[in-house]
Amino acid sequence: YVGSQSQALQSTFRALDAAGGSMIGFHWSDFPFLTEPINITPQHGLFVWGQANYRWLEGKGHDCRYILPCGAWILPDEKVSSSLRAQLEKFEFKLALFDTSHAYNICYSSESVSAFLLAALDLLEKNPKWGAVIKPKSGADYGALPQGALINSKIAALVKEGRLLITERLVSPVSVAQAADLSLCCGFGSVGVLAGAFGSRAIQWDPAGWTEHPLAKVKDQKVMFFSLDDLRAAALAASRGDRLIGDFSRWRLLTNHFDDRQAPQRVGRWIDDYMARAALGASAPDALRFAVDAYVERNKIDGDFFKKGEWWALP
């Protein structure tokens, strides 16, 4: 699947290039590891959330002509967050629960997801003054997982009690995170770092063992945990007032370069510049270069952003 997808992307790039057009892409995920170059990136221009994404591209290799930071574009929706907060208002402590993709040939297994869900549901069962909202990655029926029938029955019981809400699959995870006091994430990846980038607290269980991740080596960090017992203990500490649990503030600029919510407007202005220049008769490369130069100047992107260095380099 990945191979055929990559071939299609490469073919599209070549066709656009031959026709005098430009392919523009957006970074879509945060990786806790350097991938092989099967995730090809042949775009003429690629917008990334921040330096963590930029250095991932540099580390794995790419064919991009321009890479620009735009900030995180997966944004919270305050209407969704407010609605969820209102439904959870009566609880003393509120959790957001996030599962993850799983398969036999990726870093997260169905056994990992099952263990995470059972641990999170156990926390809710043992703390009756807690409420939660769960944001499924693929669907709210977990019957195909190991112990899936047990997971489904626990979820049904908590939903019936009014202590657990289930969101639609396409709801922004950032909106869900902002409705809770703390997010619990299965796996170290996009959901947790995006939640943290927008000021929410999130803790992440790493079942894959990314012990060489730079963040794992920060002695006082309280966002990345390697056992479910430690994850549960962290959630309990947060419920008792430990505000450092899930605090991602030191690293939020790695994920959201401008530390704001203006990524769509920023890119929209770039597209306007490109189209206006092309309308004056400029070739695709010239229009692209003009729009990039204007973007760099307008957004005050200095050379420090483009320096090669350690992937996921910590401040």
C-alpha positions as a Markdown table, in Angstrom:
| # | Residue | x | y | z |
|---|---|---|---|---|
| 1 | Tyr | 0.0 | 0.0 | 0.0 |
| 2 | Val | 2.7 | 2.5 | 1.0 |
| 3 | Gly | 4.7 | 1.6 | -2.2 |
| 4 | Ser | 1.7 | 2.1 | -4.5 |
| 5 | Gln | 0.7 | 5.4 | -2.7 |
| 6 | Ser | 4.3 | 6.7 | -3.0 |
| 7 | Gln | 4.4 | 5.8 | -6.7 |
| 8 | Ala | 1.1 | 7.7 | -7.3 |
| 9 | Leu | 2.4 | 10.7 | -5.5 |
| 10 | Gln | 5.7 | 10.7 | -7.4 |
| 11 | Ser | 3.8 | 10.3 | -10.7 |
| 12 | Thr | 1.5 | 13.2 | -9.8 |
| 13 | Phe | 4.5 | 15.4 | -9.0 |
| 14 | Arg | 6.1 | 14.6 | -12.4 |
| 15 | Ala | 2.9 | 15.3 | -14.3 |
| 16 | Leu | 2.4 | 18.7 | -12.5 |
| 17 | Asp | 6.0 | 19.6 | -13.1 |
| 18 | Ala | 5.8 | 18.7 | -16.8 |
| 19 | Ala | 2.6 | 20.7 | -17.1 |
| 20 | Gly | 4.2 | 23.8 | -15.6 |
| 21 | Gly | 2.4 | 23.5 | -12.2 |
| 22 | Ser | 3.4 | 23.1 | -8.6 |
| 23 | Met | 2.6 | 20.5 | -6.0 |
| 24 | Ile | 2.2 | 21.9 | -2.5 |
| 25 | Gly | 1.9 | 19.6 | 0.6 |
| 26 | Phe | 1.2 | 19.8 | 4.3 |
| 27 | His | 2.9 | 17.8 | 7.0 |
| 28 | Trp | 0.3 | 15.5 | 8.6 |
| 29 | Ser | 1.8 | 13.7 | 11.5 |
| 30 | Asp | 4.5 | 13.8 | 14.2 |
| 31 | Phe | 6.9 | 10.9 | 14.2 |
| 32 | Pro | 8.7 | 9.6 | 17.3 |
| 33 | Phe | 11.4 | 8.1 | 15.1 |
| 34 | Leu | 13.2 | 8.6 | 11.8 |
| 35 | Thr | 11.4 | 6.7 | 9.1 |
| 36 | Glu | 12.8 | 5.1 | 6.0 |
| 37 | Pro | 12.4 | 7.2 | 2.9 |
| 38 | Ile | 9.4 | 5.2 | 1.8 |
| 39 | Asn | 7.4 | 8.2 | 3.0 |
| 40 | Ile | 8.5 | 10.2 | 0.0 |
| 41 | Thr | 8.0 | 13.9 | -0.1 |
| 42 | Pro | 8.4 | 15.1 | -3.7 |
| 43 | Gln | 6.5 | 18.4 | -3.3 |
| 44 | His | 7.7 | 21.7 | -4.8 |
| 45 | Gly | 6.8 | 23.2 | -1.5 |
| 46 | Leu | 6.0 | 21.5 | 1.8 |
| 47 | Phe | 4.6 | 23.3 | 4.9 |
| 48 | Val | 5.5 | 21.8 | 8.2 |
| 49 | Trp | 4.3 | 22.4 | 11.7 |
| 50 | Gly | 7.7 | 23.2 | 13.2 |
| 51 | Gln | 11.3 | 22.1 | 13.5 |
| 52 | Ala | 10.6 | 18.6 | 14.7 |
| 53 | Asn | 8.9 | 18.0 | 11.3 |
| 54 | Tyr | 11.6 | 19.8 | 9.4 |
| 55 | Arg | 14.4 | 17.8 | 10.9 |
| 56 | Trp | 12.4 | 14.6 | 10.3 |
| 57 | Leu | 12.4 | 15.4 | 6.6 |
| 58 | Glu | 16.1 | 16.3 | 6.6 |
| 59 | Gly | 16.9 | 13.1 | 8.5 |
| 60 | Lys | 15.0 | 10.7 | 6.3 |
| 61 | Gly | 15.7 | 12.5 | 3.0 |
| 62 | His | 13.3 | 14.3 | 0.6 |
| 63 | Asp | 12.9 | 15.9 | -2.8 |
| 64 | Cys | 11.2 | 19.1 | -1.6 |
| 65 | Arg | 12.4 | 22.3 | -3.3 |
| 66 | Tyr | 11.1 | 24.4 | -0.4 |
| 67 | Ile | 10.2 | 23.6 | 3.2 |
| 68 | Leu | 8.5 | 26.3 | 5.2 |
| 69 | Pro | 7.1 | 26.4 | 8.7 |
| 70 | Cys | 3.4 | 27.3 | 9.0 |
| 71 | Gly | 2.5 | 26.1 | 12.5 |
| 72 | Ala | 0.1 | 23.4 | 13.4 |
| 73 | Trp | -3.0 | 23.5 | 11.2 |
| 74 | Ile | -5.0 | 20.9 | 13.1 |
| 75 | Leu | -6.8 | 23.4 | 15.2 |
| 76 | Pro | -9.2 | 23.3 | 18.2 |
| 77 | Asp | -12.9 | 24.0 | 17.7 |
| 78 | Glu | -14.1 | 26.0 | 20.7 |
| 79 | Lys | -17.7 | 25.0 | 20.1 |
| 80 | Val | -16.9 | 21.3 | 20.3 |
| 81 | Ser | -14.7 | 21.9 | 23.4 |
| 82 | Ser | -17.3 | 23.9 | 25.1 |
| 83 | Ser | -20.0 | 21.3 | 24.4 |
| 84 | Leu | -17.8 | 18.5 | 25.8 |
| 85 | Arg | -16.8 | 20.6 | 28.9 |
| 86 | Ala | -20.5 | 21.3 | 29.6 |
| 87 | Gln | -21.3 | 17.6 | 29.5 |
| 88 | Leu | -18.4 | 16.7 | 31.8 |
| 89 | Glu | -18.9 | 19.7 | 34.1 |
| 90 | Lys | -20.2 | 17.7 | 37.2 |
| 91 | Phe | -17.0 | 15.6 | 37.4 |
| 92 | Glu | -14.0 | 16.6 | 39.6 |
| 93 | Phe | -11.5 | 15.4 | 37.1 |
| 94 | Lys | -11.9 | 15.0 | 33.4 |
| 95 | Leu | -9.9 | 12.8 | 31.1 |
| 96 | Ala | -9.6 | 12.6 | 27.3 |
| 97 | Leu | -8.6 | 9.2 | 26.0 |
| 98 | Phe | -6.9 | 8.6 | 22.6 |
| 99 | Asp | -6.2 | 5.2 | 21.1 |
| 100 | Thr | -4.0 | 4.8 | 18.0 |
| 101 | Ser | -3.5 | 2.9 | 14.8 |
| 102 | His | -2.3 | -0.6 | 15.1 |
| 103 | Ala | -1.3 | -3.4 | 12.8 |
| 104 | Tyr | 1.1 | -6.4 | 12.5 |
| 105 | Asn | 3.7 | -4.4 | 10.6 |
| 106 | Ile | 3.8 | -1.1 | 12.5 |
| 107 | Cys | 5.1 | -0.1 | 15.9 |
| 108 | Tyr | 1.8 | -0.4 | 17.7 |
| 109 | Ser | 0.0 | -3.7 | 18.1 |
| 110 | Ser | -3.6 | -4.6 | 18.8 |
| 111 | Glu | -2.4 | -6.0 | 22.2 |
| 112 | Ser | -0.9 | -2.5 | 23.0 |
| 113 | Val | -4.1 | -0.7 | 22.3 |
| 114 | Ser | -6.1 | -3.2 | 24.3 |
| 115 | Ala | -3.8 | -2.9 | 27.3 |
| 116 | Phe | -4.0 | 0.9 | 27.1 |
| 117 | Leu | -7.8 | 1.0 | 27.0 |
| 118 | Leu | -8.2 | -1.5 | 29.8 |
| 119 | Ala | -5.8 | 0.6 | 32.0 |
| 120 | Ala | -7.7 | 3.8 | 31.2 |
| 121 | Leu | -11.1 | 2.3 | 31.8 |
| 122 | Asp | -9.8 | 0.8 | 35.1 |
| 123 | Leu | -8.8 | 4.3 | 36.2 |
| 124 | Leu | -12.3 | 5.5 | 35.6 |
| 125 | Glu | -14.0 | 2.6 | 37.3 |
| 126 | Lys | -11.8 | 3.1 | 40.4 |
| 127 | Asn | -12.4 | 6.9 | 40.6 |
| 128 | Pro | -16.2 | 7.5 | 40.5 |
| 129 | Lys | -15.8 | 11.3 | 40.6 |
| 130 | Trp | -13.9 | 11.3 | 37.3 |
| 131 | Gly | -15.5 | 11.6 | 33.8 |
| 132 | Ala | -14.0 | 11.1 | 30.4 |
| 133 | Val | -14.4 | 11.5 | 26.7 |
| 134 | Ile | -12.9 | 9.0 | 24.3 |
| 135 | Lys | -11.8 | 9.9 | 20.8 |
| 136 | Pro | -11.5 | 6.7 | 18.7 |
| 137 | Lys | -8.9 | 6.6 | 15.9 |
| 138 | Ser | -10.9 | 4.3 | 13.7 |
| 139 | Gly | -14.2 | 3.5 | 15.4 |
| 140 | Ala | -15.7 | 3.0 | 18.8 |
| 141 | Asp | -16.3 | -0.7 | 18.4 |
| 142 | Tyr | -13.2 | -2.5 | 19.9 |
| 143 | Gly | -14.6 | -6.0 | 19.5 |
| 144 | Ala | -11.8 | -7.1 | 17.2 |
| 145 | Leu | -9.1 | -6.3 | 19.8 |
| 146 | Pro | -7.8 | -8.9 | 22.3 |
| 147 | Gln | -10.3 | -8.7 | 25.2 |
| 148 | Gly | -12.4 | -6.6 | 22.9 |
| 149 | Ala | -15.7 | -7.9 | 24.3 |
| 150 | Leu | -14.6 | -6.8 | 27.8 |
| 151 | Ile | -13.5 | -3.4 | 26.6 |
| 152 | Asn | -16.8 | -2.9 | 24.8 |
| 153 | Ser | -18.8 | -3.9 | 27.9 |
| 154 | Lys | -16.8 | -1.6 | 30.2 |
| 155 | Ile | -17.3 | 1.3 | 27.8 |
| 156 | Ala | -21.0 | 0.6 | 27.5 |
| 157 | Ala | -21.4 | 0.6 | 31.3 |
| 158 | Leu | -19.6 | 3.9 | 31.7 |
| 159 | Val | -21.6 | 5.5 | 28.9 |
| 160 | Lys | -24.8 | 4.3 | 30.6 |
| 161 | Glu | -23.7 | 5.9 | 33.8 |
| 162 | Gly | -23.0 | 9.1 | 32.0 |
| 163 | Arg | -19.3 | 9.1 | 32.9 |
| 164 | Leu | -17.9 | 8.5 | 29.4 |
| 165 | Leu | -18.6 | 10.3 | 26.2 |
| 166 | Ile | -17.6 | 9.0 | 22.7 |
| 167 | Thr | -16.9 | 11.5 | 20.0 |
| 168 | Glu | -17.2 | 11.1 | 16.3 |
| 169 | Arg | -14.0 | 9.8 | 14.6 |
| 170 | Leu | -13.5 | 13.0 | 12.5 |
| 171 | Val | -13.7 | 15.4 | 15.5 |
| 172 | Ser | -10.3 | 17.2 | 15.9 |
| 173 | Pro | -8.3 | 15.6 | 18.7 |
| 174 | Val | -7.2 | 19.0 | 19.8 |
| 175 | Ser | -10.8 | 20.1 | 20.5 |
| 176 | Val | -11.3 | 17.0 | 22.6 |
| 177 | Ala | -8.0 | 17.5 | 24.6 |
| 178 | Gln | -9.1 | 21.1 | 25.4 |
| 179 | Ala | -12.3 | 19.8 | 27.1 |
| 180 | Ala | -10.3 | 17.7 | 29.6 |
| 181 | Asp | -7.9 | 18.3 | 32.5 |
| 182 | Leu | -5.6 | 15.7 | 31.1 |
| 183 | Ser | -5.3 | 13.6 | 28.0 |
| 184 | Leu | -4.1 | 10.0 | 28.0 |
| 185 | Cys | -2.6 | 8.9 | 24.7 |
| 186 | Cys | -1.7 | 5.4 | 23.5 |
| 187 | Gly | 1.6 | 5.9 | 21.7 |
| 188 | Phe | 4.0 | 8.8 | 21.5 |
| 189 | Gly | 2.8 | 10.8 | 18.5 |
| 190 | Ser | 0.7 | 13.5 | 17.0 |
| 191 | Val | -2.2 | 13.7 | 19.4 |
| 192 | Gly | -0.2 | 14.3 | 22.5 |
| 193 | Val | 2.2 | 16.8 | 21.0 |
| 194 | Leu | -0.6 | 18.7 | 19.3 |
| 195 | Ala | -2.6 | 18.8 | 22.5 |
| 196 | Gly | 0.5 | 20.1 | 24.3 |
| 197 | Ala | 1.3 | 22.6 | 21.5 |
| 198 | Phe | -2.1 | 24.3 | 22.1 |
| 199 | Gly | -1.7 | 24.4 | 25.9 |
| 200 | Ser | -3.5 | 21.3 | 27.0 |
| 201 | Arg | -1.9 | 18.7 | 29.3 |
| 202 | Ala | -1.3 | 15.3 | 27.8 |
| 203 | Ile | 0.6 | 12.2 | 28.9 |
| 204 | Gln | 1.6 | 9.4 | 26.5 |
| 205 | Trp | 2.3 | 5.8 | 27.1 |
| 206 | Asp | 5.0 | 4.5 | 24.8 |
| 207 | Pro | 4.5 | 0.7 | 24.2 |
| 208 | Ala | 7.1 | 0.7 | 21.4 |
| 209 | Gly | 10.0 | 1.5 | 23.6 |
| 210 | Trp | 11.4 | 4.7 | 22.0 |
| 211 | Thr | 13.9 | 5.0 | 24.8 |
| 212 | Glu | 16.4 | 6.8 | 22.5 |
| 213 | His | 13.9 | 9.6 | 21.8 |
| 214 | Pro | 15.6 | 12.8 | 23.0 |
| 215 | Leu | 12.5 | 13.6 | 25.2 |
| 216 | Ala | 12.8 | 10.3 | 27.0 |
| 217 | Lys | 16.3 | 11.4 | 28.2 |
| 218 | Val | 15.0 | 14.6 | 29.9 |
| 219 | Lys | 15.1 | 13.5 | 33.6 |
| 220 | Asp | 12.3 | 15.9 | 34.8 |
| 221 | Gln | 9.9 | 15.4 | 31.9 |
| 222 | Lys | 6.4 | 14.2 | 32.8 |
| 223 | Val | 4.8 | 13.6 | 29.5 |
| 224 | Met | 6.3 | 10.3 | 28.2 |
| 225 | Phe | 5.9 | 7.1 | 30.1 |
| 226 | Phe | 7.2 | 3.6 | 29.4 |
| 227 | Ser | 4.8 | 1.5 | 31.6 |
| 228 | Leu | 1.1 | 1.6 | 32.2 |
| 229 | Asp | 1.7 | 1.6 | 35.9 |
| 230 | Asp | 3.6 | 4.9 | 35.6 |
| 231 | Leu | 0.9 | 6.3 | 33.3 |
| 232 | Arg | -1.8 | 5.5 | 35.9 |
| 233 | Ala | 0.3 | 7.0 | 38.7 |
| 234 | Ala | 0.8 | 10.1 | 36.7 |
| 235 | Ala | -2.9 | 10.5 | 36.0 |
| 236 | Leu | -3.6 | 10.1 | 39.8 |
| 237 | Ala | -0.9 | 12.7 | 40.6 |
| 238 | Ala | -2.4 | 15.1 | 38.1 |
| 239 | Ser | -5.9 | 14.6 | 39.7 |
| 240 | Arg | -4.4 | 15.6 | 43.0 |
| 241 | Gly | -2.9 | 18.9 | 41.7 |
| 242 | Asp | 0.5 | 18.1 | 40.1 |
| 243 | Arg | 0.4 | 20.7 | 37.3 |
| 244 | Leu | 3.7 | 19.5 | 35.8 |
| 245 | Ile | 2.1 | 16.2 | 34.7 |
| 246 | Gly | 1.6 | 16.5 | 31.0 |
| 247 | Asp | 3.2 | 19.9 | 30.7 |
| 248 | Phe | 4.6 | 20.2 | 27.2 |
| 249 | Ser | 5.3 | 24.0 | 27.3 |
| 250 | Arg | 9.1 | 23.6 | 26.9 |
| 251 | Trp | 8.7 | 21.9 | 23.6 |
| 252 | Arg | 5.5 | 23.4 | 22.1 |
| 253 | Leu | 7.5 | 25.5 | 19.5 |
| 254 | Leu | 9.0 | 22.3 | 18.0 |
| 255 | Thr | 5.4 | 21.3 | 17.0 |
| 256 | Asn | 3.8 | 24.7 | 16.5 |
| 257 | His | 6.5 | 27.1 | 15.2 |
| 258 | Phe | 4.6 | 30.3 | 15.6 |
| 259 | Asp | 2.8 | 29.4 | 18.8 |
| 260 | Asp | -0.5 | 30.5 | 17.4 |
| 261 | Arg | -3.6 | 29.4 | 15.5 |
| 262 | Gln | -2.9 | 31.2 | 12.3 |
| 263 | Ala | -1.5 | 28.4 | 10.1 |
| 264 | Pro | -4.5 | 28.4 | 7.7 |
| 265 | Gln | -4.4 | 32.2 | 7.2 |
| 266 | Arg | -0.6 | 32.1 | 6.8 |
| 267 | Val | -0.8 | 29.5 | 4.0 |
| 268 | Gly | -3.7 | 31.2 | 2.4 |
| 269 | Arg | -1.7 | 34.4 | 2.0 |
| 270 | Trp | 1.1 | 32.3 | 0.5 |
| 271 | Ile | -1.3 | 30.8 | -2.1 |
| 272 | Asp | -2.6 | 34.3 | -2.9 |
| 273 | Asp | 0.9 | 35.5 | -3.6 |
| 274 | Tyr | 1.6 | 32.5 | -5.8 |
| 275 | Met | -1.6 | 32.8 | -7.8 |
| 276 | Ala | -1.2 | 36.6 | -8.2 |
| 277 | Arg | 2.3 | 36.2 | -9.5 |
| 278 | Ala | 1.3 | 33.4 | -11.9 |
| 279 | Ala | -1.6 | 35.6 | -13.2 |
| 280 | Leu | 0.9 | 38.2 | -14.2 |
| 281 | Gly | 2.6 | 35.6 | -16.5 |
| 282 | Ala | 5.3 | 34.2 | -14.2 |
| 283 | Ser | 6.4 | 30.6 | -14.7 |
| 284 | Ala | 5.6 | 28.1 | -12.0 |
| 285 | Pro | 9.2 | 28.2 | -10.6 |
| 286 | Asp | 9.3 | 32.0 | -10.6 |
| 287 | Ala | 5.9 | 32.3 | -8.9 |
| 288 | Leu | 6.9 | 29.7 | -6.4 |
| 289 | Arg | 10.2 | 31.5 | -5.6 |
| 290 | Phe | 8.4 | 34.9 | -5.3 |
| 291 | Ala | 5.7 | 33.5 | -2.9 |
| 292 | Val | 8.4 | 31.7 | -0.8 |
| 293 | Asp | 10.6 | 34.9 | -0.5 |
| 294 | Ala | 7.5 | 37.0 | 0.4 |
| 295 | Tyr | 6.5 | 34.3 | 3.0 |
| 296 | Val | 9.9 | 34.2 | 4.6 |
| 297 | Glu | 10.1 | 37.9 | 4.9 |
| 298 | Arg | 6.6 | 38.5 | 6.1 |
| 299 | Asn | 6.8 | 35.8 | 8.7 |
| 300 | Lys | 10.3 | 36.7 | 9.8 |
| 301 | Ile | 11.7 | 33.1 | 9.3 |
| 302 | Asp | 15.4 | 33.4 | 9.9 |
| 303 | Gly | 18.2 | 31.0 | 9.0 |
| 304 | Asp | 18.1 | 29.3 | 12.4 |
| 305 | Phe | 15.0 | 27.4 | 11.3 |
| 306 | Phe | 16.8 | 25.8 | 8.3 |
| 307 | Lys | 19.9 | 24.7 | 10.1 |
| 308 | Lys | 20.5 | 21.0 | 10.0 |
| 309 | Gly | 20.9 | 19.4 | 13.4 |
| 310 | Glu | 19.7 | 16.6 | 15.7 |
| 311 | Trp | 16.3 | 15.4 | 14.8 |
| 312 | Trp | 13.7 | 16.6 | 17.5 |
| 313 | Ala | 16.5 | 18.8 | 18.9 |
| 314 | Leu | 15.4 | 20.0 | 22.3 |
| 315 | Pro | 15.7 | 23.6 | 23.4 |
